[in-house]
C-alpha cells in the first residue's frame, strides 16, 4: 500500500506545484494505496525551505514553559500582541484530557490575531487553551516555516499552527483524525517534522488497521487533504529509546471567535470548575462525616451481640437473572 515514486503532475495541483520547485525533481511517497492527496516529502525542510530541522527544534526547546501551577490569564488582552510564547506542557490543567496528562507539549500560533481567536476544537479542547495562542510573528521558528510554505505553496492558505514537542519516546499521540468542524472543507493539513530524532509515523483506516508505519527523518513533511483526513487516521506511536523530536502542523481554520467571547467563555468555564470543586469538597466532607459517625457507632456497640450495621449500597438487579 505504499512506495516511493516520482510524482505524477496530473494527480493533484498541490503536488504539481511542489514538483516544479526543485531540481532534480523531488520524490513523493504515497502512504495510502490509490490516493494522491496523502503524500510524504523526505527532506522537505532542508531542500525546499532551507531550514535545519534540528536547529528548529533547538529554538523550540529554548522557549520558556508555563508552570503547571500557574493558571493561564484571560485571553485577548492588550498585552497579548507582545507576549512571548511559552510551551504548555501535557501536564498543565489546560491541556489535560479528562483530567489526565497527555504525552506531548505544545505552542499555538495564528495569523490575524487582532480579529479574534482561530479556534481548532480538537478532542479535549478547553477555552483556557486560547490564552496560550500567540501571533505567529512571536514564534520565529514557526513564522519562518510558515513564510517558506507560503512562498512555495500560496494555495495552502494556512492561518493556524501548532508546534508539538515530544521530549522522548514515551511522548506520543494515538491514531486520530483531526476534527473537521473548524477546518476549511477543501484544504490541506501539513506536518513538518523537527529533529534531531527520527520518529515513527502511522496512517490507519477508520477501524485502526495500520496501513503505513515508517520512521520519518527530521525535515520530512506530510501532506494530507482535509477529505483524506476524515477518511483515515494518523498518529505518532511510542518509540523506545527515542530522543527529542517534534513537528509544526499547519491548518486553515474557518472558525473565528471574538476575543471578548473567548474571555466570557473562559470566565464561565472557570466558574463551572470552581462550582464543581466546591460540590466535590462538600461531598467528600459529608462522606468523612458519615465515616466518623459509623466508627463512633461501632465503638459504642463494642461487646453488643447485635452491633450497628453499615448501610448497604443499593444495586439494580439484572432482569435477565
PDB file of C-alpha atoms in Angstrom:
ATOM      1  CA  UNK A   1       0.000   0.000   0.000  1.00  0.00           C
ATOM      2  CA  UNK A   2       2.986   2.358  -0.051  1.00  0.00           C
ATOM      3  CA  UNK A   3       6.072   3.067  -2.058  1.00  0.00           C
ATOM      4  CA  UNK A   4       8.347   5.804  -3.281  1.00  0.00           C
ATOM      5  CA  UNK A   5       7.877   7.039  -6.829  1.00  0.00           C
ATOM      6  CA  UNK A   6       8.270  10.112  -8.950  1.00  0.00           C
ATOM      7  CA  UNK A   7       5.286  12.397  -8.725  1.00  0.00           C
ATOM      8  CA  UNK A   8       2.623  12.403 -11.404  1.00  0.00           C
ATOM      9  CA  UNK A   9       1.878  16.102 -12.019  1.00  0.00           C
ATOM     10  CA  UNK A  10      -1.642  15.285 -13.169  1.00  0.00           C
ATOM     11  CA  UNK A  11      -2.630  13.824  -9.794  1.00  0.00           C
ATOM     12  CA  UNK A  12      -3.075  16.999  -7.762  1.00  0.00           C
ATOM     13  CA  UNK A  13      -2.310  20.649  -8.327  1.00  0.00           C
ATOM     14  CA  UNK A  14      -0.555  20.977  -4.970  1.00  0.00           C
ATOM     15  CA  UNK A  15       1.849  18.164  -5.742  1.00  0.00           C
ATOM     16  CA  UNK A  16       2.356  19.503  -9.255  1.00  0.00           C
ATOM     17  CA  UNK A  17       3.401  22.853  -7.834  1.00  0.00           C
ATOM     18  CA  UNK A  18       5.799  21.134  -5.430  1.00  0.00           C
ATOM     19  CA  UNK A  19       7.291  19.031  -8.203  1.00  0.00           C
ATOM     20  CA  UNK A  20       8.266  22.203 -10.099  1.00  0.00           C
ATOM     21  CA  UNK A  21      10.163  23.744  -7.188  1.00  0.00           C
ATOM     22  CA  UNK A  22      13.255  21.548  -7.087  1.00  0.00           C
ATOM     23  CA  UNK A  23      15.926  20.317  -9.442  1.00  0.00           C
ATOM     24  CA  UNK A  24      16.500  17.424  -9.619  1.00  0.00           C
ATOM     25  CA  UNK A  25      12.791  16.679  -9.130  1.00  0.00           C
ATOM     26  CA  UNK A  26      11.784  15.602  -5.657  1.00  0.00           C
ATOM     27  CA  UNK A  27      10.191  12.229  -4.981  1.00  0.00           C
ATOM     28  CA  UNK A  28       6.912  11.642  -3.238  1.00  0.00           C
ATOM     29  CA  UNK A  29       5.968   8.700  -1.073  1.00  0.00           C
ATOM     30  CA  UNK A  30       2.287   7.757  -1.112  1.00  0.00           C
ATOM     31  CA  UNK A  31       1.358   6.045   2.175  1.00  0.00           C
ATOM     32  CA  UNK A  32      -2.171   5.025   1.144  1.00  0.00           C
ATOM     33  CA  UNK A  33      -2.704   2.982  -1.983  1.00  0.00           C
ATOM     34  CA  UNK A  34      -4.852   4.655  -4.583  1.00  0.00           C
ATOM     35  CA  UNK A  35      -4.752   8.142  -3.059  1.00  0.00           C
ATOM     36  CA  UNK A  36      -2.639  11.013  -4.323  1.00  0.00           C
ATOM     37  CA  UNK A  37      -3.891  13.548  -1.755  1.00  0.00           C
ATOM     38  CA  UNK A  38      -1.784  11.996   1.015  1.00  0.00           C
ATOM     39  CA  UNK A  39       1.965  12.092   0.481  1.00  0.00           C
ATOM     40  CA  UNK A  40       5.316  12.411   2.230  1.00  0.00           C
ATOM     41  CA  UNK A  41       8.234  14.530   1.026  1.00  0.00           C
ATOM     42  CA  UNK A  42      11.503  13.474   2.677  1.00  0.00           C
ATOM     43  CA  UNK A  43      13.998  16.246   3.435  1.00  0.00           C
ATOM     44  CA  UNK A  44      11.368  18.896   2.751  1.00  0.00           C
ATOM     45  CA  UNK A  45      12.586  21.402   5.361  1.00  0.00           C
ATOM     46  CA  UNK A  46      16.219  21.164   4.245  1.00  0.00           C
ATOM     47  CA  UNK A  47      15.709  21.085   0.472  1.00  0.00           C
ATOM     48  CA  UNK A  48      12.724  23.356  -0.067  1.00  0.00           C
ATOM     49  CA  UNK A  49      12.627  25.619   2.997  1.00  0.00           C
ATOM     50  CA  UNK A  50      16.364  25.933   3.598  1.00  0.00           C
ATOM     51  CA  UNK A  51      15.852  25.144   7.283  1.00  0.00           C
ATOM     52  CA  UNK A  52      17.773  22.790   9.574  1.00  0.00           C
ATOM     53  CA  UNK A  53      15.125  20.774  11.454  1.00  0.00           C
ATOM     54  CA  UNK A  54      17.490  20.205  14.373  1.00  0.00           C
ATOM     55  CA  UNK A  55      18.110  23.955  14.690  1.00  0.00           C
ATOM     56  CA  UNK A  56      14.337  24.494  14.576  1.00  0.00           C
ATOM     57  CA  UNK A  57      13.998  22.029  17.436  1.00  0.00           C
ATOM     58  CA  UNK A  58      16.639  23.852  19.487  1.00  0.00           C
ATOM     59  CA  UNK A  59      14.693  27.098  19.067  1.00  0.00           C
ATOM     60  CA  UNK A  60      11.551  25.302  20.147  1.00  0.00           C
ATOM     61  CA  UNK A  61      13.187  23.828  23.244  1.00  0.00           C
ATOM     62  CA  UNK A  62      14.641  27.220  24.211  1.00  0.00           C
ATOM     63  CA  UNK A  63      11.175  28.659  24.830  1.00  0.00           C
ATOM     64  CA  UNK A  64      10.049  29.032  28.415  1.00  0.00           C
ATOM     65  CA  UNK A  65       7.317  26.845  29.860  1.00  0.00           C
ATOM     66  CA  UNK A  66       4.040  27.631  31.564  1.00  0.00           C
ATOM     67  CA  UNK A  67       4.177  26.375  35.149  1.00  0.00           C
ATOM     68  CA  UNK A  68       1.583  23.692  35.830  1.00  0.00           C
ATOM     69  CA  UNK A  69       0.630  25.622  38.964  1.00  0.00           C
ATOM     70  CA  UNK A  70       0.175  28.860  37.023  1.00  0.00           C
ATOM     71  CA  UNK A  71      -3.354  29.429  35.663  1.00  0.00           C
ATOM     72  CA  UNK A  72      -3.399  30.872  32.164  1.00  0.00           C
ATOM     73  CA  UNK A  73      -4.554  34.506  32.048  1.00  0.00           C
ATOM     74  CA  UNK A  74      -7.687  35.627  30.257  1.00  0.00           C
ATOM     75  CA  UNK A  75      -7.073  35.732  26.510  1.00  0.00           C
ATOM     76  CA  UNK A  76      -7.119  38.645  24.118  1.00  0.00           C
ATOM     77  CA  UNK A  77      -5.819  41.369  26.399  1.00  0.00           C
ATOM     78  CA  UNK A  78      -3.869  44.378  25.152  1.00  0.00           C
ATOM     79  CA  UNK A  79      -0.602  42.752  26.276  1.00  0.00           C
ATOM     80  CA  UNK A  80      -1.063  39.623  24.163  1.00  0.00           C
ATOM     81  CA  UNK A  81       0.388  41.028  20.952  1.00  0.00           C
ATOM     82  CA  UNK A  82       3.756  41.465  22.631  1.00  0.00           C
ATOM     83  CA  UNK A  83       3.606  38.346  24.786  1.00  0.00           C
ATOM     84  CA  UNK A  84       6.429  35.846  24.359  1.00  0.00           C
ATOM     85  CA  UNK A  85       5.354  32.291  23.512  1.00  0.00           C
ATOM     86  CA  UNK A  86       5.728  29.584  26.125  1.00  0.00           C
ATOM     87  CA  UNK A  87       5.369  25.830  25.940  1.00  0.00           C
ATOM     88  CA  UNK A  88       2.255  24.382  27.538  1.00  0.00           C
ATOM     89  CA  UNK A  89       3.212  21.023  28.973  1.00  0.00           C
ATOM     90  CA  UNK A  90       0.986  17.999  28.710  1.00  0.00           C
ATOM     91  CA  UNK A  91       0.657  18.012  32.492  1.00  0.00           C
ATOM     92  CA  UNK A  92      -0.869  21.514  32.591  1.00  0.00           C
ATOM     93  CA  UNK A  93      -4.559  21.546  33.587  1.00  0.00           C
ATOM     94  CA  UNK A  94      -5.462  23.424  30.384  1.00  0.00           C
ATOM     95  CA  UNK A  95      -4.020  20.636  28.205  1.00  0.00           C
ATOM     96  CA  UNK A  96      -5.076  17.603  30.212  1.00  0.00           C
ATOM     97  CA  UNK A  97      -7.674  15.322  28.659  1.00  0.00           C
ATOM     98  CA  UNK A  98     -10.387  14.146  31.060  1.00  0.00           C
ATOM     99  CA  UNK A  99      -8.078  15.005  33.926  1.00  0.00           C
ATOM    100  CA  UNK A 100      -5.152  13.001  32.587  1.00  0.00           C
ATOM    101  CA  UNK A 101      -1.831  14.375  31.345  1.00  0.00           C
ATOM    102  CA  UNK A 102      -1.148  13.989  27.622  1.00  0.00           C
ATOM    103  CA  UNK A 103       2.192  12.840  26.217  1.00  0.00           C
ATOM    104  CA  UNK A 104       3.098  15.965  24.272  1.00  0.00           C
ATOM    105  CA  UNK A 105       3.789  19.650  24.819  1.00  0.00           C
ATOM    106  CA  UNK A 106       2.555  22.488  22.624  1.00  0.00           C
ATOM    107  CA  UNK A 107       2.778  26.055  21.388  1.00  0.00           C
ATOM    108  CA  UNK A 108      -0.115  27.625  19.432  1.00  0.00           C
ATOM    109  CA  UNK A 109       0.253  30.419  16.878  1.00  0.00           C
ATOM    110  CA  UNK A 110      -2.122  32.086  14.449  1.00  0.00           C
ATOM    111  CA  UNK A 111      -2.391  34.813  11.832  1.00  0.00           C
ATOM    112  CA  UNK A 112      -4.698  37.856  12.065  1.00  0.00           C
ATOM    113  CA  UNK A 113      -4.588  37.788  15.844  1.00  0.00           C
ATOM    114  CA  UNK A 114      -6.484  41.032  16.371  1.00  0.00           C
ATOM    115  CA  UNK A 115      -9.631  39.772  14.623  1.00  0.00           C
ATOM    116  CA  UNK A 116     -10.192  37.014  17.174  1.00  0.00           C
ATOM    117  CA  UNK A 117      -9.140  33.509  18.113  1.00  0.00           C
ATOM    118  CA  UNK A 118      -8.914  30.954  15.315  1.00  0.00           C
ATOM    119  CA  UNK A 119     -10.347  28.020  17.195  1.00  0.00           C
ATOM    120  CA  UNK A 120      -9.338  24.488  16.314  1.00  0.00           C
ATOM    121  CA  UNK A 121     -11.530  22.376  18.577  1.00  0.00           C
ATOM    122  CA  UNK A 122      -9.573  19.144  18.848  1.00  0.00           C
ATOM    123  CA  UNK A 123     -10.787  16.413  21.206  1.00  0.00           C
ATOM    124  CA  UNK A 124     -10.429  17.675  24.769  1.00  0.00           C
ATOM    125  CA  UNK A 125     -10.020  21.329  23.736  1.00  0.00           C
ATOM    126  CA  UNK A 126     -10.636  23.827  26.539  1.00  0.00           C
ATOM    127  CA  UNK A 127     -11.364  27.542  26.318  1.00  0.00           C
ATOM    128  CA  UNK A 128      -8.313  28.207  28.501  1.00  0.00           C
ATOM    129  CA  UNK A 129      -6.039  26.954  25.730  1.00  0.00           C
ATOM    130  CA  UNK A 130      -6.867  30.104  23.728  1.00  0.00           C
ATOM    131  CA  UNK A 131      -4.707  32.026  26.215  1.00  0.00           C
ATOM    132  CA  UNK A 132      -1.653  30.018  25.125  1.00  0.00           C
ATOM    133  CA  UNK A 133      -2.067  31.086  21.490  1.00  0.00           C
ATOM    134  CA  UNK A 134       0.105  33.959  20.266  1.00  0.00           C
ATOM    135  CA  UNK A 135       0.559  35.838  16.978  1.00  0.00           C
ATOM    136  CA  UNK A 136       2.675  33.725  14.647  1.00  0.00           C
ATOM    137  CA  UNK A 137       5.200  36.563  14.345  1.00  0.00           C
ATOM    138  CA  UNK A 138       6.023  35.992  18.025  1.00  0.00           C
ATOM    139  CA  UNK A 139       7.265  32.437  17.312  1.00  0.00           C
ATOM    140  CA  UNK A 140      10.221  32.938  14.924  1.00  0.00           C
ATOM    141  CA  UNK A 141      10.876  29.288  14.058  1.00  0.00           C
ATOM    142  CA  UNK A 142       7.193  28.702  13.224  1.00  0.00           C
ATOM    143  CA  UNK A 143       6.984  32.009  11.358  1.00  0.00           C
ATOM    144  CA  UNK A 144       9.939  31.113   9.122  1.00  0.00           C
ATOM    145  CA  UNK A 145       8.417  27.756   8.231  1.00  0.00           C
ATOM    146  CA  UNK A 146       5.061  29.434   7.605  1.00  0.00           C
ATOM    147  CA  UNK A 147       6.620  32.037   5.316  1.00  0.00           C
ATOM    148  CA  UNK A 148       8.569  29.392   3.405  1.00  0.00           C
ATOM    149  CA  UNK A 149       5.453  27.299   2.893  1.00  0.00           C
ATOM    150  CA  UNK A 150       3.507  30.356   1.743  1.00  0.00           C
ATOM    151  CA  UNK A 151       6.183  31.176  -0.854  1.00  0.00           C
ATOM    152  CA  UNK A 152       6.273  27.621  -2.163  1.00  0.00           C
ATOM    153  CA  UNK A 153       2.573  26.866  -1.973  1.00  0.00           C
ATOM    154  CA  UNK A 154       0.467  30.013  -1.598  1.00  0.00           C
ATOM    155  CA  UNK A 155      -2.675  27.973  -2.260  1.00  0.00           C
ATOM    156  CA  UNK A 156      -2.294  26.292   1.143  1.00  0.00           C
ATOM    157  CA  UNK A 157      -3.695  29.382   2.877  1.00  0.00           C
ATOM    158  CA  UNK A 158      -2.720  28.213   6.344  1.00  0.00           C
ATOM    159  CA  UNK A 159      -3.597  30.595   9.176  1.00  0.00           C
ATOM    160  CA  UNK A 160      -3.047  28.496  12.326  1.00  0.00           C
ATOM    161  CA  UNK A 161      -0.145  26.375  13.537  1.00  0.00           C
ATOM    162  CA  UNK A 162       0.591  24.083  16.462  1.00  0.00           C
ATOM    163  CA  UNK A 163       4.179  23.214  17.329  1.00  0.00           C
ATOM    164  CA  UNK A 164       4.330  19.932  19.233  1.00  0.00           C
ATOM    165  CA  UNK A 165       7.291  18.725  21.280  1.00  0.00           C
ATOM    166  CA  UNK A 166       7.891  15.064  22.101  1.00  0.00           C
ATOM    167  CA  UNK A 167      10.549  15.060  24.806  1.00  0.00           C
ATOM    168  CA  UNK A 168      11.324  11.349  24.463  1.00  0.00           C
ATOM    169  CA  UNK A 169       9.952   8.105  23.104  1.00  0.00           C
ATOM    170  CA  UNK A 170       7.264   7.893  25.782  1.00  0.00           C
ATOM    171  CA  UNK A 171       5.625  11.038  24.412  1.00  0.00           C
ATOM    172  CA  UNK A 172       3.230  10.242  21.592  1.00  0.00           C
ATOM    173  CA  UNK A 173      -0.187  10.807  20.068  1.00  0.00           C
ATOM    174  CA  UNK A 174      -2.567   7.978  19.259  1.00  0.00           C
ATOM    175  CA  UNK A 175      -4.314   7.321  15.985  1.00  0.00           C
ATOM    176  CA  UNK A 176      -6.862  10.032  15.253  1.00  0.00           C
ATOM    177  CA  UNK A 177      -8.390  12.225  12.582  1.00  0.00           C
ATOM    178  CA  UNK A 178      -8.285  15.986  13.024  1.00  0.00           C
ATOM    179  CA  UNK A 179     -11.706  17.346  13.926  1.00  0.00           C
ATOM    180  CA  UNK A 180     -13.190  18.734  10.730  1.00  0.00           C
ATOM    181  CA  UNK A 181     -15.708  21.194  12.187  1.00  0.00           C
ATOM    182  CA  UNK A 182     -13.293  24.148  12.326  1.00  0.00           C
ATOM    183  CA  UNK A 183     -11.254  23.277   9.224  1.00  0.00           C
ATOM    184  CA  UNK A 184     -11.712  24.646   5.731  1.00  0.00           C
ATOM    185  CA  UNK A 185     -13.725  21.935   3.932  1.00  0.00           C
ATOM    186  CA  UNK A 186     -11.363  21.993   0.955  1.00  0.00           C
ATOM    187  CA  UNK A 187      -7.756  22.375   2.037  1.00  0.00           C
ATOM    188  CA  UNK A 188      -4.611  20.744   3.309  1.00  0.00           C
ATOM    189  CA  UNK A 189      -3.074  19.780   6.640  1.00  0.00           C
ATOM    190  CA  UNK A 190       0.725  19.769   6.647  1.00  0.00           C
ATOM    191  CA  UNK A 191       3.155  18.300   9.170  1.00  0.00           C
ATOM    192  CA  UNK A 192       6.831  19.324   9.111  1.00  0.00           C
ATOM    193  CA  UNK A 193       8.930  17.022  11.301  1.00  0.00           C
ATOM    194  CA  UNK A 194      11.559  18.522  13.588  1.00  0.00           C
ATOM    195  CA  UNK A 195      14.843  16.929  14.704  1.00  0.00           C
ATOM    196  CA  UNK A 196      17.117  15.624  15.874  1.00  0.00           C
ATOM    197  CA  UNK A 197      15.378  12.269  16.353  1.00  0.00           C
ATOM    198  CA  UNK A 198      13.535  10.350  13.614  1.00  0.00           C
ATOM    199  CA  UNK A 199      10.097   9.147  14.734  1.00  0.00           C
ATOM    200  CA  UNK A 200       7.586   6.619  13.520  1.00  0.00           C
ATOM    201  CA  UNK A 201       4.516   7.977  11.768  1.00  0.00           C
ATOM    202  CA  UNK A 202       1.397   5.953  11.084  1.00  0.00           C
ATOM    203  CA  UNK A 203      -1.658   6.070   8.874  1.00  0.00           C
ATOM    204  CA  UNK A 204      -4.609   3.794   9.589  1.00  0.00           C
ATOM    205  CA  UNK A 205      -8.076   3.004   8.344  1.00  0.00           C
ATOM    206  CA  UNK A 206     -11.132   4.096  10.311  1.00  0.00           C
ATOM    207  CA  UNK A 207     -11.086   0.772  12.221  1.00  0.00           C
ATOM    208  CA  UNK A 208      -7.452   1.435  13.322  1.00  0.00           C
ATOM    209  CA  UNK A 209      -5.923  -1.067  10.901  1.00  0.00           C
ATOM    210  CA  UNK A 210      -2.470   0.417  10.275  1.00  0.00           C
ATOM    211  CA  UNK A 211      -1.636   0.746   6.584  1.00  0.00           C
ATOM    212  CA  UNK A 212       1.585   2.784   6.924  1.00  0.00           C
ATOM    213  CA  UNK A 213       4.161   2.655   9.706  1.00  0.00           C
ATOM    214  CA  UNK A 214       7.553   4.138   8.900  1.00  0.00           C
ATOM    215  CA  UNK A 215      10.227   6.189  10.587  1.00  0.00           C
ATOM    216  CA  UNK A 216      10.332   9.723   9.200  1.00  0.00           C
ATOM    217  CA  UNK A 217      13.555  11.657   9.477  1.00  0.00           C
ATOM    218  CA  UNK A 218      13.818  15.247  10.683  1.00  0.00           C
ATOM    219  CA  UNK A 219      12.688  17.638   7.975  1.00  0.00           C
ATOM    220  CA  UNK A 220      10.208  15.275   6.338  1.00  0.00           C
ATOM    221  CA  UNK A 221       6.810  16.754   5.529  1.00  0.00           C
ATOM    222  CA  UNK A 222       3.453  15.011   5.465  1.00  0.00           C
ATOM    223  CA  UNK A 223       0.644  16.462   3.332  1.00  0.00           C
ATOM    224  CA  UNK A 224      -2.962  15.310   3.579  1.00  0.00           C
ATOM    225  CA  UNK A 225      -6.127  16.816   2.194  1.00  0.00           C
ATOM    226  CA  UNK A 226      -8.960  17.584   4.591  1.00  0.00           C
ATOM    227  CA  UNK A 227     -11.006  14.938   2.782  1.00  0.00           C
ATOM    228  CA  UNK A 228      -8.351  12.273   3.362  1.00  0.00           C
ATOM    229  CA  UNK A 229      -8.115  13.359   6.992  1.00  0.00           C
ATOM    230  CA  UNK A 230     -11.767  12.470   7.535  1.00  0.00           C
ATOM    231  CA  UNK A 231     -11.312   9.028   5.967  1.00  0.00           C
ATOM    232  CA  UNK A 232      -8.036   7.966   7.584  1.00  0.00           C
ATOM    233  CA  UNK A 233      -6.321   8.298  10.932  1.00  0.00           C
ATOM    234  CA  UNK A 234      -2.743   9.272  11.683  1.00  0.00           C
ATOM    235  CA  UNK A 235      -0.534   9.205  14.745  1.00  0.00           C
ATOM    236  CA  UNK A 236       2.932   9.146  16.291  1.00  0.00           C
ATOM    237  CA  UNK A 237       3.266   5.983  18.417  1.00  0.00           C
ATOM    238  CA  UNK A 238       5.595   5.473  21.323  1.00  0.00           C
ATOM    239  CA  UNK A 239       9.141   4.601  20.328  1.00  0.00           C
ATOM    240  CA  UNK A 240      11.564   3.046  22.791  1.00  0.00           C
ATOM    241  CA  UNK A 241      14.819   4.953  23.194  1.00  0.00           C
ATOM    242  CA  UNK A 242      13.796   7.928  21.053  1.00  0.00           C
ATOM    243  CA  UNK A 243      15.204  11.343  21.876  1.00  0.00           C
ATOM    244  CA  UNK A 244      13.608  14.763  21.406  1.00  0.00           C
ATOM    245  CA  UNK A 245      11.503  15.307  18.308  1.00  0.00           C
ATOM    246  CA  UNK A 246       8.537  17.363  17.244  1.00  0.00           C
ATOM    247  CA  UNK A 247       6.522  18.897  14.457  1.00  0.00           C
ATOM    248  CA  UNK A 248       4.897  22.045  13.132  1.00  0.00           C
ATOM    249  CA  UNK A 249       1.362  21.416  11.872  1.00  0.00           C
ATOM    250  CA  UNK A 250      -0.339  23.969   9.639  1.00  0.00           C
ATOM    251  CA  UNK A 251      -4.094  24.184   9.108  1.00  0.00           C
ATOM    252  CA  UNK A 252      -6.661  26.524   7.602  1.00  0.00           C
ATOM    253  CA  UNK A 253      -9.201  27.400  10.284  1.00  0.00           C
ATOM    254  CA  UNK A 254     -12.562  28.948   9.443  1.00  0.00           C
ATOM    255  CA  UNK A 255     -13.942  29.404  12.981  1.00  0.00           C
ATOM    256  CA  UNK A 256     -13.159  32.887  14.320  1.00  0.00           C
ATOM    257  CA  UNK A 257     -14.203  33.660  17.902  1.00  0.00           C
ATOM    258  CA  UNK A 258     -14.010  37.336  19.001  1.00  0.00           C
ATOM    259  CA  UNK A 259     -11.731  37.796  21.970  1.00  0.00           C
ATOM    260  CA  UNK A 260     -14.481  39.190  24.184  1.00  0.00           C
ATOM    261  CA  UNK A 261     -16.460  35.985  23.542  1.00  0.00           C
ATOM    262  CA  UNK A 262     -13.384  33.913  24.374  1.00  0.00           C
ATOM    263  CA  UNK A 263     -12.984  35.781  27.678  1.00  0.00           C
ATOM    264  CA  UNK A 264     -16.647  35.306  28.609  1.00  0.00           C
ATOM    265  CA  UNK A 265     -16.416  31.592  27.916  1.00  0.00           C
ATOM    266  CA  UNK A 266     -13.207  31.335  29.920  1.00  0.00           C
ATOM    267  CA  UNK A 267     -14.903  33.062  32.860  1.00  0.00           C
ATOM    268  CA  UNK A 268     -17.896  30.723  32.609  1.00  0.00           C
ATOM    269  CA  UNK A 269     -15.620  27.701  32.451  1.00  0.00           C
ATOM    270  CA  UNK A 270     -13.685  28.929  35.491  1.00  0.00           C
ATOM    271  CA  UNK A 271     -16.938  29.455  37.419  1.00  0.00           C
ATOM    272  CA  UNK A 272     -18.143  25.965  36.457  1.00  0.00           C
ATOM    273  CA  UNK A 273     -14.842  24.420  37.561  1.00  0.00           C
ATOM    274  CA  UNK A 274     -14.989  26.295  40.866  1.00  0.00           C
ATOM    275  CA  UNK A 275     -18.555  25.131  41.446  1.00  0.00           C
ATOM    276  CA  UNK A 276     -17.603  21.539  40.609  1.00  0.00           C
ATOM    277  CA  UNK A 277     -14.690  21.681  43.073  1.00  0.00           C
ATOM    278  CA  UNK A 278     -16.989  23.060  45.776  1.00  0.00           C
ATOM    279  CA  UNK A 279     -19.532  20.277  45.189  1.00  0.00           C
ATOM    280  CA  UNK A 280     -16.761  17.685  45.300  1.00  0.00           C
ATOM    281  CA  UNK A 281     -15.388  19.157  48.551  1.00  0.00           C
ATOM    282  CA  UNK A 282     -18.874  19.176  50.101  1.00  0.00           C
ATOM    283  CA  UNK A 283     -19.461  15.570  49.045  1.00  0.00           C
ATOM    284  CA  UNK A 284     -16.121  14.479  50.480  1.00  0.00           C
ATOM    285  CA  UNK A 285     -16.890  16.351  53.713  1.00  0.00           C
ATOM    286  CA  UNK A 286     -20.233  14.524  54.035  1.00  0.00           C
ATOM    287  CA  UNK A 287     -18.530  11.189  53.394  1.00  0.00           C
ATOM    288  CA  UNK A 288     -15.913  11.906  56.066  1.00  0.00           C
ATOM    289  CA  UNK A 289     -18.678  12.828  58.486  1.00  0.00           C
ATOM    290  CA  UNK A 290     -20.545   9.602  57.737  1.00  0.00           C
ATOM    291  CA  UNK A 291     -17.407   7.560  58.284  1.00  0.00           C
ATOM    292  CA  UNK A 292     -16.797   9.254  61.652  1.00  0.00           C
ATOM    293  CA  UNK A 293     -20.411   8.565  62.610  1.00  0.00           C
ATOM    294  CA  UNK A 294     -20.211   4.856  61.786  1.00  0.00           C
ATOM    295  CA  UNK A 295     -16.833   4.457  63.501  1.00  0.00           C
ATOM    296  CA  UNK A 296     -18.269   6.040  66.636  1.00  0.00           C
ATOM    297  CA  UNK A 297     -21.320   3.799  66.396  1.00  0.00           C
ATOM    298  CA  UNK A 298     -19.181   0.682  66.135  1.00  0.00           C
ATOM    299  CA  UNK A 299     -17.092   1.768  69.109  1.00  0.00           C
ATOM    300  CA  UNK A 300     -20.265   2.209  71.183  1.00  0.00           C
ATOM    301  CA  UNK A 301     -21.509  -1.196  70.058  1.00  0.00           C
ATOM    302  CA  UNK A 302     -18.357  -2.963  71.193  1.00  0.00           C
ATOM    303  CA  UNK A 303     -19.483  -6.038  73.042  1.00  0.00           C
ATOM    304  CA  UNK A 304     -23.093  -5.654  71.823  1.00  0.00           C
ATOM    305  CA  UNK A 305     -24.336  -9.001  70.400  1.00  0.00           C
ATOM    306  CA  UNK A 306     -26.146  -7.075  67.625  1.00  0.00           C
ATOM    307  CA  UNK A 307     -23.777  -4.263  66.569  1.00  0.00           C
ATOM    308  CA  UNK A 308     -24.814  -1.467  64.218  1.00  0.00           C
ATOM    309  CA  UNK A 309     -24.621  -2.413  60.547  1.00  0.00           C
ATOM    310  CA  UNK A 310     -23.284  -0.195  57.815  1.00  0.00           C
ATOM    311  CA  UNK A 311     -25.942   0.687  55.251  1.00  0.00           C
ATOM    312  CA  UNK A 312     -25.562  -1.362  52.078  1.00  0.00           C
ATOM    313  CA  UNK A 313     -25.382   0.321  48.677  1.00  0.00           C
ATOM    314  CA  UNK A 314     -28.484  -0.424  46.681  1.00  0.00           C
ATOM    315  CA  UNK A 315     -27.791  -2.256  43.448  1.00  0.00           C
ATOM    316  CA  UNK A 316     -30.114  -2.790  40.499  1.00  0.00           C
ATOM    317  CA  UNK A 317     -30.700  -6.448  39.838  1.00  0.00           C
ATOM    318  CA  UNK A 318     -30.400  -7.571  36.259  1.00  0.00           C
ATOM    319  CA  UNK A 319     -33.812  -8.651  34.963  1.00  0.00           C
ATOM    320  CA  UNK A 320     -32.288 -11.495  32.986  1.00  0.00           C
ATOM    321  CA  UNK A 321     -31.245 -13.317  36.125  1.00  0.00           C
TER     322      UNK A 321
END
